[in-house]
XYZ file of C-alpha atoms in Angstrom:
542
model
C 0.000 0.000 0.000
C 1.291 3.567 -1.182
C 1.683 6.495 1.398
C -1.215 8.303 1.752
C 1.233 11.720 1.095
C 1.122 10.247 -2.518
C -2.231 9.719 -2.804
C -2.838 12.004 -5.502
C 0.553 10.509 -7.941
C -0.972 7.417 -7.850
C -4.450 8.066 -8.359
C -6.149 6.530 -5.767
C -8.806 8.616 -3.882
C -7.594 11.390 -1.562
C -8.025 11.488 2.139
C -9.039 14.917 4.019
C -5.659 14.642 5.006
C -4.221 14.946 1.446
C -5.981 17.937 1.007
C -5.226 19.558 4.194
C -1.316 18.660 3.096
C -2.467 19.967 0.012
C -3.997 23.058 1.564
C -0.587 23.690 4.102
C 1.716 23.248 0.531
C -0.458 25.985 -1.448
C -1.532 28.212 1.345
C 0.365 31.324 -0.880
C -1.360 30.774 -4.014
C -5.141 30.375 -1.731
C -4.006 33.518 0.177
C -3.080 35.282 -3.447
C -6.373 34.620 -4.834
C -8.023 35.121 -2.107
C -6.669 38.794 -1.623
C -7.108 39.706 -4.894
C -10.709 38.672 -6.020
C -10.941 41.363 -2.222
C -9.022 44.145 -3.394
C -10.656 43.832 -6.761
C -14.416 43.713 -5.058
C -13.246 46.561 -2.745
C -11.826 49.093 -5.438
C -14.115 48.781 -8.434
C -17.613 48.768 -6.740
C -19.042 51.989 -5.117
C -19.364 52.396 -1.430
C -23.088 52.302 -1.541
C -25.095 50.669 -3.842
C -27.193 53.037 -5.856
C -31.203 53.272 -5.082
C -32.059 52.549 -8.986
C -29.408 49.390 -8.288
C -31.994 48.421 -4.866
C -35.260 49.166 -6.791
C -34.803 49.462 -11.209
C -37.959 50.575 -11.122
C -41.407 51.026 -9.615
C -44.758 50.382 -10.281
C -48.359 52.117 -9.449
C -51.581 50.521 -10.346
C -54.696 51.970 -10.502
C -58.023 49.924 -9.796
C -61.706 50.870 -11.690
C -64.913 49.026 -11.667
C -66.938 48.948 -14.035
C -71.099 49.778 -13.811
C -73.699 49.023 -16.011
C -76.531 52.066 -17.021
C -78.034 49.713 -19.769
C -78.259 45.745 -20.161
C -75.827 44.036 -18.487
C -75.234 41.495 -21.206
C -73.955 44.735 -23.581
C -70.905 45.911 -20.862
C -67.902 43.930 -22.360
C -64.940 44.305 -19.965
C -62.239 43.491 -22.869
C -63.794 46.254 -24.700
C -63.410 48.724 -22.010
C -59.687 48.147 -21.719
C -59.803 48.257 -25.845
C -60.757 51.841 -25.676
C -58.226 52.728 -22.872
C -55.466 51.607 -24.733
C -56.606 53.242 -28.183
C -58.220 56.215 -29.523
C -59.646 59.206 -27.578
C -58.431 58.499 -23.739
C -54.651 58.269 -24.767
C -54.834 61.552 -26.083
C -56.391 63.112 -22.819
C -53.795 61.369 -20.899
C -51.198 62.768 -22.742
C -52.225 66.021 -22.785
C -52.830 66.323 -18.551
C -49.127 64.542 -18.847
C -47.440 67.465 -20.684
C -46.669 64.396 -23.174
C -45.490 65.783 -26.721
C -44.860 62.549 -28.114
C -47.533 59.876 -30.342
C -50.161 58.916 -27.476
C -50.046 55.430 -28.543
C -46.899 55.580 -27.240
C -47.640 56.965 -24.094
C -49.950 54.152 -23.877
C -47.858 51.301 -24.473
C -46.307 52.187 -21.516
C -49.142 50.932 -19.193
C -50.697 47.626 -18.685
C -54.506 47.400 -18.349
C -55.753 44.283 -16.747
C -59.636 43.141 -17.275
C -61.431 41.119 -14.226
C -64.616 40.539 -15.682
C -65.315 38.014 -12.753
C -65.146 41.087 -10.386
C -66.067 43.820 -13.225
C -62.997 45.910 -12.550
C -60.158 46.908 -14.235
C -56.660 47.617 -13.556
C -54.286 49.935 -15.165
C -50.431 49.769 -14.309
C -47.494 52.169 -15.004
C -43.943 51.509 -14.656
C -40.974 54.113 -14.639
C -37.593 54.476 -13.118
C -39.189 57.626 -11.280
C -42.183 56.753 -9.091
C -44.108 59.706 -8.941
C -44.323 59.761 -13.032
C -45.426 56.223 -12.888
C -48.422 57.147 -10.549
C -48.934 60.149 -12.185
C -49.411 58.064 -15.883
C -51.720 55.521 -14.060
C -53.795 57.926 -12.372
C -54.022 60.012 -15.503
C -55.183 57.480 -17.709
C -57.815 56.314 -14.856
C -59.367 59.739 -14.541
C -59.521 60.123 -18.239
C -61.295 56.912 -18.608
C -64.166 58.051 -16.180
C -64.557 61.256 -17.556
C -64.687 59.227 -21.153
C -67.298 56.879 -20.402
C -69.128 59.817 -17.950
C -70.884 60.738 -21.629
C -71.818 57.702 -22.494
C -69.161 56.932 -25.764
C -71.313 54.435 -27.920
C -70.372 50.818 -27.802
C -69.577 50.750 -23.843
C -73.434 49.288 -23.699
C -73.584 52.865 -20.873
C -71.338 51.633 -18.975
C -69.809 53.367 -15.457
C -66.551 53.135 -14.410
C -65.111 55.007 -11.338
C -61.797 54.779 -9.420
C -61.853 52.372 -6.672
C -58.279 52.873 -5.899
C -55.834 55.399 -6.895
C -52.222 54.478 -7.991
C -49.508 54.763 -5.447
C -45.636 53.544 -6.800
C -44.524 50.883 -5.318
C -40.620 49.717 -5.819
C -40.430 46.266 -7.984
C -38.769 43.644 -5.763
C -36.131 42.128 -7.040
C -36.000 38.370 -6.831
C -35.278 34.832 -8.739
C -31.185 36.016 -8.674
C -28.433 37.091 -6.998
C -28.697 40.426 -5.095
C -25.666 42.303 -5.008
C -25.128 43.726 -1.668
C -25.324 47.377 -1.147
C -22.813 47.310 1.376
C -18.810 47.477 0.750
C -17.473 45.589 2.910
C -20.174 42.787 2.775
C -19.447 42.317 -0.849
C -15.717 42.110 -0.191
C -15.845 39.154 2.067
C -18.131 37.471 -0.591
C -15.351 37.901 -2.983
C -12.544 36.911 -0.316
C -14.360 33.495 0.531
C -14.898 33.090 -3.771
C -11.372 33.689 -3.834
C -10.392 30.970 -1.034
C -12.761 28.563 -3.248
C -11.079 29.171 -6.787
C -7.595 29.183 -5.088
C -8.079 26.052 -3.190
C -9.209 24.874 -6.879
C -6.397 26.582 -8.627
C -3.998 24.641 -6.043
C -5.333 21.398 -6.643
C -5.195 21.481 -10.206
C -1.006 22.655 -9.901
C -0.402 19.871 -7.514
C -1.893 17.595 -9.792
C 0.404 19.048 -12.612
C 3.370 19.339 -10.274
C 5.460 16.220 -9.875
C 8.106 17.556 -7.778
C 9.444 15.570 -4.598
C 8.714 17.400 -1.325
C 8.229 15.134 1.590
C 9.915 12.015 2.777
C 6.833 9.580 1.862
C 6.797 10.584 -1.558
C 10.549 10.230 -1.906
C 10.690 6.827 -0.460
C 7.751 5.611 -2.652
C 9.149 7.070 -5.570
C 12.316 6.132 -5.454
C 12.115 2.472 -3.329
C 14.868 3.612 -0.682
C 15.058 4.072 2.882
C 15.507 7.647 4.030
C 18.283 7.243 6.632
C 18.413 11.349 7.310
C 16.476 14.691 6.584
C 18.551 17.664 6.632
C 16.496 20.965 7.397
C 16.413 24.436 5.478
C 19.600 26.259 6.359
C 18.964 30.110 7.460
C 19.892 33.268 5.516
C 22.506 33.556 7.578
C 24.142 29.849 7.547
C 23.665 30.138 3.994
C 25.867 33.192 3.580
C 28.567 31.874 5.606
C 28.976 28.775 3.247
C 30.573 26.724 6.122
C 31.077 22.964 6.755
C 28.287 23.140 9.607
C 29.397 19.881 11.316
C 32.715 21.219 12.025
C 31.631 25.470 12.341
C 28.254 24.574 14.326
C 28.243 20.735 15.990
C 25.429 21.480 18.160
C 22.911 22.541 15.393
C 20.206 20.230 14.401
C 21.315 20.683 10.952
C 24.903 18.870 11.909
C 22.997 16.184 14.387
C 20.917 14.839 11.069
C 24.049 14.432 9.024
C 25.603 12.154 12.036
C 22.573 9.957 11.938
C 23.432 9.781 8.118
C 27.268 8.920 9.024
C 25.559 6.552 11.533
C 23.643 4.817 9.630
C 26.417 4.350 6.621
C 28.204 2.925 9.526
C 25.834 0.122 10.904
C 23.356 -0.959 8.635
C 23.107 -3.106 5.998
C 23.584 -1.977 1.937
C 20.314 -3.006 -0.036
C 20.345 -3.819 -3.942
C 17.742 -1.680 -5.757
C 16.039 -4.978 -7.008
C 12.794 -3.568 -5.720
C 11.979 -5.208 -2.743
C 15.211 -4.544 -0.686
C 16.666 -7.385 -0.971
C 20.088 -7.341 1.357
C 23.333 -7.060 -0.395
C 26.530 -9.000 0.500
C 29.743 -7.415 0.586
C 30.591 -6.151 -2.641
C 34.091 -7.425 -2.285
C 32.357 -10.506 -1.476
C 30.423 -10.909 -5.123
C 33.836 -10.218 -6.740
C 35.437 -13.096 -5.126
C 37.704 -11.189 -2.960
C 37.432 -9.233 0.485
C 37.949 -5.792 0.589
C 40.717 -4.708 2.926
C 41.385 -1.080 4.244
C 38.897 1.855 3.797
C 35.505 1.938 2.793
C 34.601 3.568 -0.115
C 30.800 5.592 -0.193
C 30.584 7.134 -3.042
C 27.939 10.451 -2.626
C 25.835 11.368 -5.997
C 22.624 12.772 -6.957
C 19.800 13.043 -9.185
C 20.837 16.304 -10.663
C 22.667 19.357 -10.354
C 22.624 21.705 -7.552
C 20.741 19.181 -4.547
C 23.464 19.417 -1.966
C 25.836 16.731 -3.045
C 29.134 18.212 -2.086
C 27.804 19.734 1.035
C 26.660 16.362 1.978
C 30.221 15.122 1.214
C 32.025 17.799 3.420
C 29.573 17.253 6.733
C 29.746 13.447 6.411
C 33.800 14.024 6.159
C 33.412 16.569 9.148
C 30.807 14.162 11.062
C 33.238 10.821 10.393
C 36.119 12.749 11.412
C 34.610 13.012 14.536
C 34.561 9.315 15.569
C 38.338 9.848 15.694
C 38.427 8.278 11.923
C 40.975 8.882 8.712
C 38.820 10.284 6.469
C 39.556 10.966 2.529
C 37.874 12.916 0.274
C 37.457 12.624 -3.451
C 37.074 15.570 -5.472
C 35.807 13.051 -8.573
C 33.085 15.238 -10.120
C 35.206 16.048 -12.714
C 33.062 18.175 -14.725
C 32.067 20.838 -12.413
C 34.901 20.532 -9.267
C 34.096 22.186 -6.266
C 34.559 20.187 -3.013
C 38.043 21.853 -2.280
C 36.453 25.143 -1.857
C 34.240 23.923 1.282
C 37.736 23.059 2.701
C 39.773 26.104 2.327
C 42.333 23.594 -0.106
C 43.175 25.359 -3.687
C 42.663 23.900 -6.657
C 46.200 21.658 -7.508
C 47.498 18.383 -9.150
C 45.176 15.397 -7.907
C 42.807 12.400 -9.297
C 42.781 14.392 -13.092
C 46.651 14.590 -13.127
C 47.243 10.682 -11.235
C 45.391 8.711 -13.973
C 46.627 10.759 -16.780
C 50.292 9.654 -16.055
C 50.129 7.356 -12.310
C 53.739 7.459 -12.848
C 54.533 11.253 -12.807
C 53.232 12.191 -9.332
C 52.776 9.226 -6.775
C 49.015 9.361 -5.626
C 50.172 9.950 -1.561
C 51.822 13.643 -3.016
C 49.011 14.889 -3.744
C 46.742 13.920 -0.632
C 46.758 17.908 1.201
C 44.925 18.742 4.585
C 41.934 20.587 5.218
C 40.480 23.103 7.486
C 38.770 20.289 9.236
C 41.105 18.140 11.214
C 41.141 14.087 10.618
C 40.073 15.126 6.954
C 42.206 15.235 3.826
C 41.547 15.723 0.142
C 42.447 14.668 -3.215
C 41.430 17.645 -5.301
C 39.903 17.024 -8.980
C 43.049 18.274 -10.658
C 44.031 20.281 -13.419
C 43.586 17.898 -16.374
C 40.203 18.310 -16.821
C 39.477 18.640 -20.894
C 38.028 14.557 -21.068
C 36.447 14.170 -17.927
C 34.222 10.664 -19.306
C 37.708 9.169 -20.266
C 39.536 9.942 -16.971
C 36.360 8.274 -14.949
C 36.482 4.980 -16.709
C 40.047 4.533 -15.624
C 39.412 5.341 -12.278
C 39.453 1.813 -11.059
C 43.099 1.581 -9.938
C 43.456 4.743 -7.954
C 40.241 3.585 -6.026
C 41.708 0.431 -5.373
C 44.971 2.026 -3.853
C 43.158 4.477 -1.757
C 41.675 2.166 0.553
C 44.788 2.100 3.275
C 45.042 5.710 3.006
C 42.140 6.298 5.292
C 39.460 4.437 7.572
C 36.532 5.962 5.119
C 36.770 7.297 1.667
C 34.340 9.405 0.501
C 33.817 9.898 -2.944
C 32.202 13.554 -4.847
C 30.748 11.901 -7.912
C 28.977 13.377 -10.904
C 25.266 13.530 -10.967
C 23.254 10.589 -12.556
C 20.755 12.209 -15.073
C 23.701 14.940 -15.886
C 26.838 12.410 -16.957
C 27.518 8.885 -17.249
C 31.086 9.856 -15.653
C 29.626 8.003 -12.007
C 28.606 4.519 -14.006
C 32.113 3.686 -14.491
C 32.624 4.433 -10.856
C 29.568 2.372 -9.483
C 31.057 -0.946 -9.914
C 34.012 0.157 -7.766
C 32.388 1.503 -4.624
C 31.570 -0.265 -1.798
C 28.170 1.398 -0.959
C 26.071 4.576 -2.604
C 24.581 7.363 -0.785
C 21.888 9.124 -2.784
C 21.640 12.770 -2.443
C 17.751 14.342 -3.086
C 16.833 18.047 -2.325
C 13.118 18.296 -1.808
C 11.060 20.105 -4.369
C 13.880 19.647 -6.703
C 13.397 16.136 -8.050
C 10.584 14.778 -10.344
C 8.235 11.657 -9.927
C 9.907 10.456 -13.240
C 13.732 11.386 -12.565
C 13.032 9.564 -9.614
C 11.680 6.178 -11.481
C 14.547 7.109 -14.129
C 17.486 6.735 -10.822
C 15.635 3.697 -9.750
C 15.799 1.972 -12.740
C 19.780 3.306 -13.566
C 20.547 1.851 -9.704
C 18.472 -1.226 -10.080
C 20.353 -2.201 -13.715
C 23.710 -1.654 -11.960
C 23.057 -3.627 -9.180
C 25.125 -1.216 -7.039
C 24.820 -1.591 -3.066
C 22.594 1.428 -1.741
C 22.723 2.530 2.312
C 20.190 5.352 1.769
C 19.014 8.556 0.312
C 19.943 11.855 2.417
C 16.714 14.131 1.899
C 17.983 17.740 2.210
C 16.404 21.227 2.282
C 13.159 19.194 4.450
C 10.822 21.168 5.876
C 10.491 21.413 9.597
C 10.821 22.852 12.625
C 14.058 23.497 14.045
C 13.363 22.249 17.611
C 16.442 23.317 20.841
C 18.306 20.477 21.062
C 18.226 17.868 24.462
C 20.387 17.889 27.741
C 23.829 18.633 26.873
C 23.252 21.855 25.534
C 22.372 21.248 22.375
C 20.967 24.277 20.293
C 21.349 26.466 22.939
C 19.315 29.938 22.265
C 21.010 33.132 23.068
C 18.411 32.963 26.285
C 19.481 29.630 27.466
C 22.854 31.452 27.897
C 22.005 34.201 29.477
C 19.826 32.455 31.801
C 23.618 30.515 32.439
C 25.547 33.637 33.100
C 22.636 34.648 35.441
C 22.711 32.065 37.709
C 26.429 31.553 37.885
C 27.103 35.182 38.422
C 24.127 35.029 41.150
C 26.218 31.587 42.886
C 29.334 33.956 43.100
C 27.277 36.608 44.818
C 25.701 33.862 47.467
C 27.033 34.282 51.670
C 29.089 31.879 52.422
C 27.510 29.264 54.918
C 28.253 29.105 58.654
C 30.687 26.431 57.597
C 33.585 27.048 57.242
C 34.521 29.058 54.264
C 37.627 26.773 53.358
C 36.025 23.646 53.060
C 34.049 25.459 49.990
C 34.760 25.591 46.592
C 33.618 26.784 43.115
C 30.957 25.083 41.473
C 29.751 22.340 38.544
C 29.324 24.719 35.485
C 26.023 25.586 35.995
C 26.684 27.585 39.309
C 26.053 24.686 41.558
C 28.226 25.681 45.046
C 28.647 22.791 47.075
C 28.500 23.620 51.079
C 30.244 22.061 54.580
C 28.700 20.738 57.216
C 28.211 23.555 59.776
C 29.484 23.288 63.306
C 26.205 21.614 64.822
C 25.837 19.471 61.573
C 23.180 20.965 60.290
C 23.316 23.033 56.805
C 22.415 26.763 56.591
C 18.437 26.627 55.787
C 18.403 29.403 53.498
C 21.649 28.333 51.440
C 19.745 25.045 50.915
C 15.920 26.557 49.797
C 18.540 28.751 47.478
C 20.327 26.079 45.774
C 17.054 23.755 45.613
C 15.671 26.387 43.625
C 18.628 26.970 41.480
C 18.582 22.828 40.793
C 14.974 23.137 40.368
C 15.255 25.389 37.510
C 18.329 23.967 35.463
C 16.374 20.856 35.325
């Protein structure tokens, strides 16, 4: 069963947690979207929202009924509205309106409604302004009972008054979305729109994006334990450019690269055969047993994923142990180990296996900056760098009782075949992989490279990890600036303690934390209040 971190390569169905990792991963572009569909919502819609925005329109409506003076059978309802519509009444209407326009089109802005059921009629106006739309309805109502007041033939005498003067009413608005009037209402709308097409947006990148972040997805990807992740390096750390095992040894930073050296050191090499199969010596499966150093030869993916700085702290962090340790400038395309360790570029492996016979390959071993370690620099024959690595073999071979651990700066996989020539050799690979740097498919591409050589593999060194970077435990590992202080404090305030009733000979200065060890006094009983002091003062270191 995969990782649920890689849920989402694989295709299976994502978890809440997925999209919460999802979520934690993207949070910039959901924040980005987010604030701009807000700033947009906030700086191109008004304040307030306009009155003719609330209500388009409004509408009065007038209400007649409708008498008979004659037969009832000769009143026609339908012929009533007819005549308000048309002819005679339009023209009054229009002229009590101030109208200069055709009066049929004054009246094809009002509706009249029949109700021969209830022998009434209605008669409805609508207009942006509400007082002209009452003022059209009402018109066209009082016309139409002063009309049929003289008895117009073909109304059968019929008698219509006003039951109900028109009064404008605003239309509602409704079967949409309402837009609302207020600013900052509208701008959360957008905000939480925002989160929802961001959150989208993300989804749809991640689901593009292929790049290696996290240890589960580098471990299913690539079939390899992880055996150390190396956090983010500061600003500051960066700037320096430092071997930190050697400038910094308390810093969590240093402590992963140990358990790197540690486990190079006591576990077992796997094959990449896919299902981790564990590897004999390699010595062993030549037919031989390797005597003297052992060779771990350091490479990566591609360019620029902390290879050499991996080399230079696992020197540093072997060297520790009270080790030899050699290093092997053999990335011999783009040489740059020596700089890490203060050596210049000289003679070394280039110049050896281009004539073995000029310079003798102890000559041109040179110290470093860190002590236990020592380098073999790339050299200065450089123009065939493929050629030089296939004859690599022999200078390998004599290396081994040179130092207790060699460690080899190889070429990157995907960017030479230089390393292949060098695989065979080795006793053990260390894979280098910077998160967010390697591909799901560069990292099936190194799989199947490792798995065709065959080559013994301890692990794979994730570096630039995301975490916290917690104070270190007991010792005084990662101690803040604080932590010090707090030191200094209560050693300076051990100095400044009264001596006991003891005597003051018998006393000395104390552990390094200010502890003061005290005499018996005279009686045999210990001051009171040097002992509530110093239980406090133990209290507190612990």
């Amino acid at each position: 069963m995969l990782p649920q971190g890689i849920s989402t390569r694989a295709g299976t169905r994502m978890t809440l947690r997925d999209y919460l990792t999802i979520a934690r991963r993207r949070w910039p572009i959901i924040v980005a979207c987010a604030l701009v569909a807000a700033a947009v919502t906030w700086f191109l819609t008004p304040a307030q929202t306009d009155e003719a925005e609330v209500a388009p329109s409004y509408t009065a409506t007038a209400t007649l009924l409708v008498g008979s003076g004659g037969p009832p059978e000769l009143v026609s309802i339908d012929r009533l509205a007819l005549f308000i519509k048309t002819g005679e009444i339009p023209s009054r209407a229009a002229k009590v309106l101030g109208f200069d326009g055709d009066p049929a089109l004054l009246a094809s802005q009002i509706t009249v409604t029949p109700d021969p059921a209830a022998a009434a009629l209605t008669i409805a106006a609508s207009a942006s302004d509400g007082e002209r739309a009452a003022a059209t309805a009402n018109a066209f109502a009082e016309e139409t009972v002063a009309f049929f007041e003289k008895g117009a033939p073909g109304t059968g005498g019929a008698a219509v008054s006003v039951l109900q003067v028109a009064t404008p009413i605003p239309d509602q608005i409704g079967g949409g979305f309402v837009v609302p009037p207020s600013r900052p209402l509208r701008t959360a709308m957008a905000a939480f729109i925002g989160l929802l097409l961001g959150f989208a947006l993300a989804l749809v990148i991640q689901r593009v994006d292929s790049r290696l972040r996290t240890r589960d997805e580098v471990h299913a990807a690539l079939g390899l334990p992880i055996i150390a992740e190396v956090l983010r390096l500061s600003q500051a750390q960066k700037r320096k450019a430092s071997i930190m095992v050697a400038a910094d040894p308390l810093d969590p930073y240093s402590d992963a690269y140990r358990a790197a050296r540690t486990a190079l050191m006591h576990t077992v090499s796997r094959k990449m055969t896919g299902d981790y199969t564990a590897r004999r010596a390699a010595s062993a499966e030549r037919g031989g047993t390797a005597t003297g150093a052992r060779l771990i030869l350091v490479t990566s993916a591609n360019v620029a994923e902390g290879k050499t700085t991996t080399v230079a702290n696992l020197a540093a962090s072997f060297a520790e142990t009270g080790q030899r340790v050699l290093v092997l400038d053999a990335d011999l395309r783009s040489p740059d180990t020596h700089s890490l360790f203060d050596v210049p570029q000289g003679a070394g492996i280039s110049d050896f296996i281009t004539d073995p016979g000029d310079v003798p390959l102890d000559a041109l071993v040179r110290p470093t900056s860190v002590p236990g370690v020592r380098i073999i620099t790339a050299g200065t024959r450089l123009t065939h760098p493929a050629s030089l690595a296939s004859r690599m073999g022999h200078l390998l071979e004599e290396v081994r009782g040179m130092a207790d651990v060699v460690i080899i700066d190889s070429a990157p996989l995907l960017a030479a075949s230089d390393v292949f020539d060098v695989l065979p050799i080795v006793d053990t690979v260390l894979l280098v992989v910077r998160s967010g740097r390697l591909t799901d498919v560069a990292a099936h591409r190194v799989a199947e490279l490792l798995g065709r050589f065959q080559v013994p593999i301890s692990g794979v060194v994730l570096v630039g990890a995301r975490g916290r970077r917690a104070d270190g435990y007991g010792y005084g590992h990662g101690d803040t600036k604080k932590r010090k202080r707090e030191r200094s404090a209560r050693v300076e305030a051990d100095r400044s303690l009264p001596p006991t009733r003891a005597d003051a000979s018998t006393q000395f200065a104390g552990s390094e934390d200010g502890a003061r060890p005290f005499s018996p006094q005279a009686d045999g009983a210990p001051d009171d209040a040097a002992l509530s002091r110093r239980a406090r003062r133990t209290s507190s270191s612990a």
